[in-house]
PDB file of C-alpha atoms in Angstrom:
ATOM      1  CA  MET A 757     -17.711   1.599  15.635  1.00  0.00           C
ATOM      2  CA  PRO A 758     -16.700  -1.003  18.184  1.00  0.00           C
ATOM      3  CA  ILE A 759     -16.430  -4.578  16.960  1.00  0.00           C
ATOM      4  CA  ASP A 760     -15.879  -7.784  18.868  1.00  0.00           C
ATOM      5  CA  PRO A 761     -12.726  -9.953  18.699  1.00  0.00           C
ATOM      6  CA  THR A 762     -14.408 -12.438  16.329  1.00  0.00           C
ATOM      7  CA  ASP A 763     -15.202  -9.663  13.841  1.00  0.00           C
ATOM      8  CA  ARG A 764     -11.619  -8.399  14.156  1.00  0.00           C
ATOM      9  CA  HIS A 765     -10.324 -11.906  13.373  1.00  0.00           C
ATOM     10  CA  LEU A 766     -12.749 -12.149  10.440  1.00  0.00           C
ATOM     11  CA  LEU A 767     -11.484  -8.812   9.094  1.00  0.00           C
ATOM     12  CA  THR A 768      -7.892 -10.049   9.372  1.00  0.00           C
ATOM     13  CA  LEU A 769      -8.770 -13.186   7.407  1.00  0.00           C
ATOM     14  CA  LEU A 770     -10.568 -11.145   4.741  1.00  0.00           C
ATOM     15  CA  THR A 771      -7.606  -8.780   4.505  1.00  0.00           C
ATOM     16  CA  GLU A 772      -5.356 -11.762   3.806  1.00  0.00           C
ATOM     17  CA  ASN A 773      -7.754 -13.218   1.220  1.00  0.00           C
ATOM     18  CA  ALA A 774     -11.008 -11.418   0.440  1.00  0.00           C
ATOM     19  CA  ARG A 775     -12.033 -14.269  -1.878  1.00  0.00           C
ATOM     20  CA  ALA A 776     -11.775 -16.981   0.768  1.00  0.00           C
ATOM     21  CA  PRO A 777     -14.913 -19.129   0.770  1.00  0.00           C
ATOM     22  CA  VAL A 778     -17.267 -18.375   3.640  1.00  0.00           C
ATOM     23  CA  ALA A 779     -17.135 -22.044   4.691  1.00  0.00           C
ATOM     24  CA  GLU A 780     -13.333 -21.821   4.997  1.00  0.00           C
ATOM     25  CA  LEU A 781     -13.615 -18.636   7.047  1.00  0.00           C
ATOM     26  CA  GLY A 782     -16.136 -20.400   9.270  1.00  0.00           C
ATOM     27  CA  ARG A 783     -13.737 -23.312   9.882  1.00  0.00           C
ATOM     28  CA  LYS A 784     -10.945 -20.918  10.834  1.00  0.00           C
ATOM     29  CA  LEU A 785     -13.244 -18.964  13.158  1.00  0.00           C
ATOM     30  CA  GLY A 786     -15.048 -21.978  14.585  1.00  0.00           C
ATOM     31  CA  LEU A 787     -18.394 -20.639  13.320  1.00  0.00           C
ATOM     32  CA  SER A 788     -21.031 -21.847  10.888  1.00  0.00           C
ATOM     33  CA  ARG A 789     -21.027 -20.624   7.299  1.00  0.00           C
ATOM     34  CA  THR A 790     -24.324 -18.782   7.825  1.00  0.00           C
ATOM     35  CA  THR A 791     -23.025 -17.028  10.950  1.00  0.00           C
ATOM     36  CA  VAL A 792     -19.915 -15.857   9.086  1.00  0.00           C
ATOM     37  CA  GLN A 793     -22.030 -14.699   6.144  1.00  0.00           C
ATOM     38  CA  SER A 794     -24.305 -12.682   8.421  1.00  0.00           C
ATOM     39  CA  ARG A 795     -21.283 -11.132  10.163  1.00  0.00           C
ATOM     40  CA  ILE A 796     -19.793 -10.114   6.798  1.00  0.00           C
ATOM     41  CA  GLU A 797     -23.115  -8.596   5.695  1.00  0.00           C
ATOM     42  CA  ARG A 798     -23.414  -6.692   8.987  1.00  0.00           C
ATOM     43  CA  LEU A 799     -19.846  -5.352   8.628  1.00  0.00           C
ATOM     44  CA  GLU A 800     -20.662  -4.238   5.078  1.00  0.00           C
ATOM     45  CA  ARG A 801     -23.914  -2.528   6.163  1.00  0.00           C
ATOM     46  CA  ARG A 802     -22.083  -0.701   8.954  1.00  0.00           C
ATOM     47  CA  GLY A 803     -19.494   0.502   6.442  1.00  0.00           C
ATOM     48  CA  ILE A 804     -16.637  -1.265   8.196  1.00  0.00           C
ATOM     49  CA  ILE A 805     -16.053  -3.306   5.048  1.00  0.00           C
ATOM     50  CA  ALA A 806     -16.104  -0.632   2.361  1.00  0.00           C
ATOM     51  CA  GLY A 807     -15.242  -2.875  -0.571  1.00  0.00           C
ATOM     52  CA  TYR A 808     -12.982  -5.535  -1.975  1.00  0.00           C
ATOM     53  CA  THR A 809      -9.965  -5.173  -4.216  1.00  0.00           C
ATOM     54  CA  ALA A 810      -7.430  -7.148  -6.203  1.00  0.00           C
ATOM     55  CA  ARG A 811      -3.918  -7.560  -4.863  1.00  0.00           C
ATOM     56  CA  LEU A 812      -1.314  -7.825  -7.610  1.00  0.00           C
ATOM     57  CA  SER A 813       1.101 -10.754  -7.719  1.00  0.00           C
ATOM     58  CA  GLU A 814       4.660 -10.437  -6.490  1.00  0.00           C
ATOM     59  CA  ASP A 815       5.916 -11.378  -9.968  1.00  0.00           C
ATOM     60  CA  TYR A 816       4.045  -8.461 -11.500  1.00  0.00           C
ATOM     61  CA  GLU A 817       5.080  -6.086  -8.725  1.00  0.00           C
ATOM     62  CA  LYS A 818       8.774  -7.054  -9.100  1.00  0.00           C
ATOM     63  CA  GLY A 819       8.749  -5.392 -12.507  1.00  0.00           C
ATOM     64  CA  GLN A 820       7.480  -2.114 -11.052  1.00  0.00           C
ATOM     65  CA  VAL A 821       9.414   0.650  -9.311  1.00  0.00           C
ATOM     66  CA  LYS A 822       7.685   1.962  -6.177  1.00  0.00           C
ATOM     67  CA  ALA A 823       8.508   5.073  -4.216  1.00  0.00           C
ATOM     68  CA  HIS A 824       7.286   7.244  -1.398  1.00  0.00           C
ATOM     69  CA  VAL A 825       6.916  10.852  -2.465  1.00  0.00           C
ATOM     70  CA  LEU A 826       6.693  13.370   0.368  1.00  0.00           C
ATOM     71  CA  ILE A 827       4.848  16.509  -0.694  1.00  0.00           C
ATOM     72  CA  THR A 828       4.642  20.006   0.784  1.00  0.00           C
ATOM     73  CA  ALA A 829       1.685  21.997  -0.524  1.00  0.00           C
ATOM     74  CA  LEU A 830       0.931  25.670  -0.174  1.00  0.00           C
ATOM     75  CA  PRO A 831      -1.841  25.817   2.457  1.00  0.00           C
ATOM     76  CA  LYS A 832      -4.294  27.747   0.278  1.00  0.00           C
ATOM     77  CA  LEU A 833      -3.848  25.280  -2.595  1.00  0.00           C
ATOM     78  CA  ALA A 834      -3.724  21.994  -0.662  1.00  0.00           C
ATOM     79  CA  VAL A 835      -7.220  20.932  -1.747  1.00  0.00           C
ATOM     80  CA  ARG A 836      -6.375  21.671  -5.383  1.00  0.00           C
ATOM     81  CA  VAL A 837      -3.133  19.660  -5.080  1.00  0.00           C
ATOM     82  CA  GLU A 838      -5.044  16.695  -3.655  1.00  0.00           C
ATOM     83  CA  THR A 839      -7.606  16.926  -6.467  1.00  0.00           C
ATOM     84  CA  GLU A 840      -4.832  16.889  -9.088  1.00  0.00           C
ATOM     85  CA  LEU A 841      -3.025  14.023  -7.367  1.00  0.00           C
ATOM     86  CA  ARG A 842      -6.239  11.951  -7.468  1.00  0.00           C
ATOM     87  CA  ARG A 843      -6.101  12.193 -11.272  1.00  0.00           C
ATOM     88  CA  ILE A 844      -2.673  10.538 -11.483  1.00  0.00           C
ATOM     89  CA  PRO A 845      -3.255   6.774 -11.796  1.00  0.00           C
ATOM     90  CA  GLU A 846       0.310   5.880 -10.782  1.00  0.00           C
ATOM     91  CA  ILE A 847      -0.433   7.135  -7.262  1.00  0.00           C
ATOM     92  CA  ARG A 848      -1.531   4.063  -5.308  1.00  0.00           C
ATOM     93  CA  THR A 849      -2.210   5.792  -1.999  1.00  0.00           C
ATOM     94  CA  LEU A 850      -2.099   9.327  -0.655  1.00  0.00           C
ATOM     95  CA  HIS A 851      -1.889  10.104   3.051  1.00  0.00           C
ATOM     96  CA  SER A 852      -2.125  13.377   4.928  1.00  0.00           C
ATOM     97  CA  ILE A 853       0.736  13.443   7.436  1.00  0.00           C
ATOM     98  CA  SER A 854       2.158  15.576  10.218  1.00  0.00           C
ATOM     99  CA  GLY A 855       5.643  17.021  10.251  1.00  0.00           C
ATOM    100  CA  GLN A 856       7.680  18.886   7.648  1.00  0.00           C
ATOM    101  CA  PHE A 857       5.604  17.527   4.770  1.00  0.00           C
ATOM    102  CA  ASP A 858       1.841  17.610   4.266  1.00  0.00           C
ATOM    103  CA  MET A 859       1.262  14.430   2.264  1.00  0.00           C
ATOM    104  CA  ILE A 860       2.939  11.185   1.352  1.00  0.00           C
ATOM    105  CA  ALA A 861       2.098   9.378  -1.863  1.00  0.00           C
ATOM    106  CA  VAL A 862       2.991   5.804  -2.692  1.00  0.00           C
ATOM    107  CA  VAL A 863       3.631   5.749  -6.426  1.00  0.00           C
ATOM    108  CA  VAL A 864       4.349   2.993  -8.946  1.00  0.00           C
ATOM    109  CA  ALA A 865       6.041   3.232 -12.334  1.00  0.00           C
ATOM    110  CA  PRO A 866       7.348   0.666 -14.814  1.00  0.00           C
ATOM    111  CA  SER A 867      10.902   2.082 -14.818  1.00  0.00           C
ATOM    112  CA  ILE A 868      13.234   4.524 -13.078  1.00  0.00           C
ATOM    113  CA  GLY A 869      12.917   6.899 -16.028  1.00  0.00           C
ATOM    114  CA  GLU A 870       9.132   6.909 -15.814  1.00  0.00           C
ATOM    115  CA  LEU A 871       9.322   7.307 -12.036  1.00  0.00           C
ATOM    116  CA  ASP A 872      11.563  10.323 -12.556  1.00  0.00           C
ATOM    117  CA  GLY A 873       9.003  11.827 -14.946  1.00  0.00           C
ATOM    118  CA  LEU A 874       6.159  11.092 -12.525  1.00  0.00           C
ATOM    119  CA  ILE A 875       7.963  12.829  -9.664  1.00  0.00           C
ATOM    120  CA  ASP A 876       8.607  15.805 -11.949  1.00  0.00           C
ATOM    121  CA  ARG A 877       4.871  15.905 -12.828  1.00  0.00           C
ATOM    122  CA  ILE A 878       3.943  15.900  -9.155  1.00  0.00           C
ATOM    123  CA  GLY A 879       6.475  18.642  -8.382  1.00  0.00           C
ATOM    124  CA  ALA A 880       5.172  20.782 -11.245  1.00  0.00           C
ATOM    125  CA  LEU A 881       1.580  20.822  -9.966  1.00  0.00           C
ATOM    126  CA  GLU A 882       0.338  24.254  -9.001  1.00  0.00           C
ATOM    127  CA  GLY A 883       0.485  24.489  -5.227  1.00  0.00           C
ATOM    128  CA  VAL A 884       3.240  21.911  -4.713  1.00  0.00           C
ATOM    129  CA  GLU A 885       6.050  23.700  -2.936  1.00  0.00           C
ATOM    130  CA  ARG A 886       8.528  20.806  -2.773  1.00  0.00           C
ATOM    131  CA  THR A 887       8.845  17.042  -2.905  1.00  0.00           C
ATOM    132  CA  MET A 888      11.252  14.468  -1.566  1.00  0.00           C
ATOM    133  CA  SER A 889      11.207  10.887  -2.755  1.00  0.00           C
ATOM    134  CA  SER A 890      12.555   7.536  -1.596  1.00  0.00           C
ATOM    135  CA  ILE A 891      12.530   4.449  -3.790  1.00  0.00           C
ATOM    136  CA  ILE A 892      11.136   1.373  -2.068  1.00  0.00           C
ATOM    137  CA  LEU A 893      13.761  -1.369  -2.311  1.00  0.00           C
ATOM    138  CA  SER A 894      11.657  -4.167  -0.842  1.00  0.00           C
ATOM    139  CA  THR A 895       8.474  -4.728   1.104  1.00  0.00           C
ATOM    140  CA  ARG A 896       9.033  -6.673   4.313  1.00  0.00           C
ATOM    141  CA  ILE A 897       5.443  -6.778   5.576  1.00  0.00           C
ATOM    142  CA  GLU A 898       2.246  -6.210   3.615  1.00  0.00           C
ATOM    143  CA  ARG A 899      -1.155  -6.938   5.094  1.00  0.00           C
TER     144      ARG A 899
END
């Protein structure tokens, strides 16, 4: 789905603040409010904009412990593992990856103890062969 540079810039602005007023977006893009609105609607219709979400404040996030959990699944049970992982609300994102591991999950827990329990739950799922985790110390770039 090719898009033009103006749509790419609009998507960047929406990624930074999805609640930005259309008039403000128009000023930043050098376009009228109605033109920006029609571009947004077209991007939504085409499925390029799939939805909008809330981004949690840094103050709230500081109280959370985040980690990357690398997961190796038995090939015949990989779909089942993914289905079970979808049911765990502490998993923020799950990616299929290449290399020694099959998936990487970004997880969030209120404490180290709860993170430890979460990683144990993931490792105990039928079809999970092994896990390796790394606690995220800080986020340097988030877009």
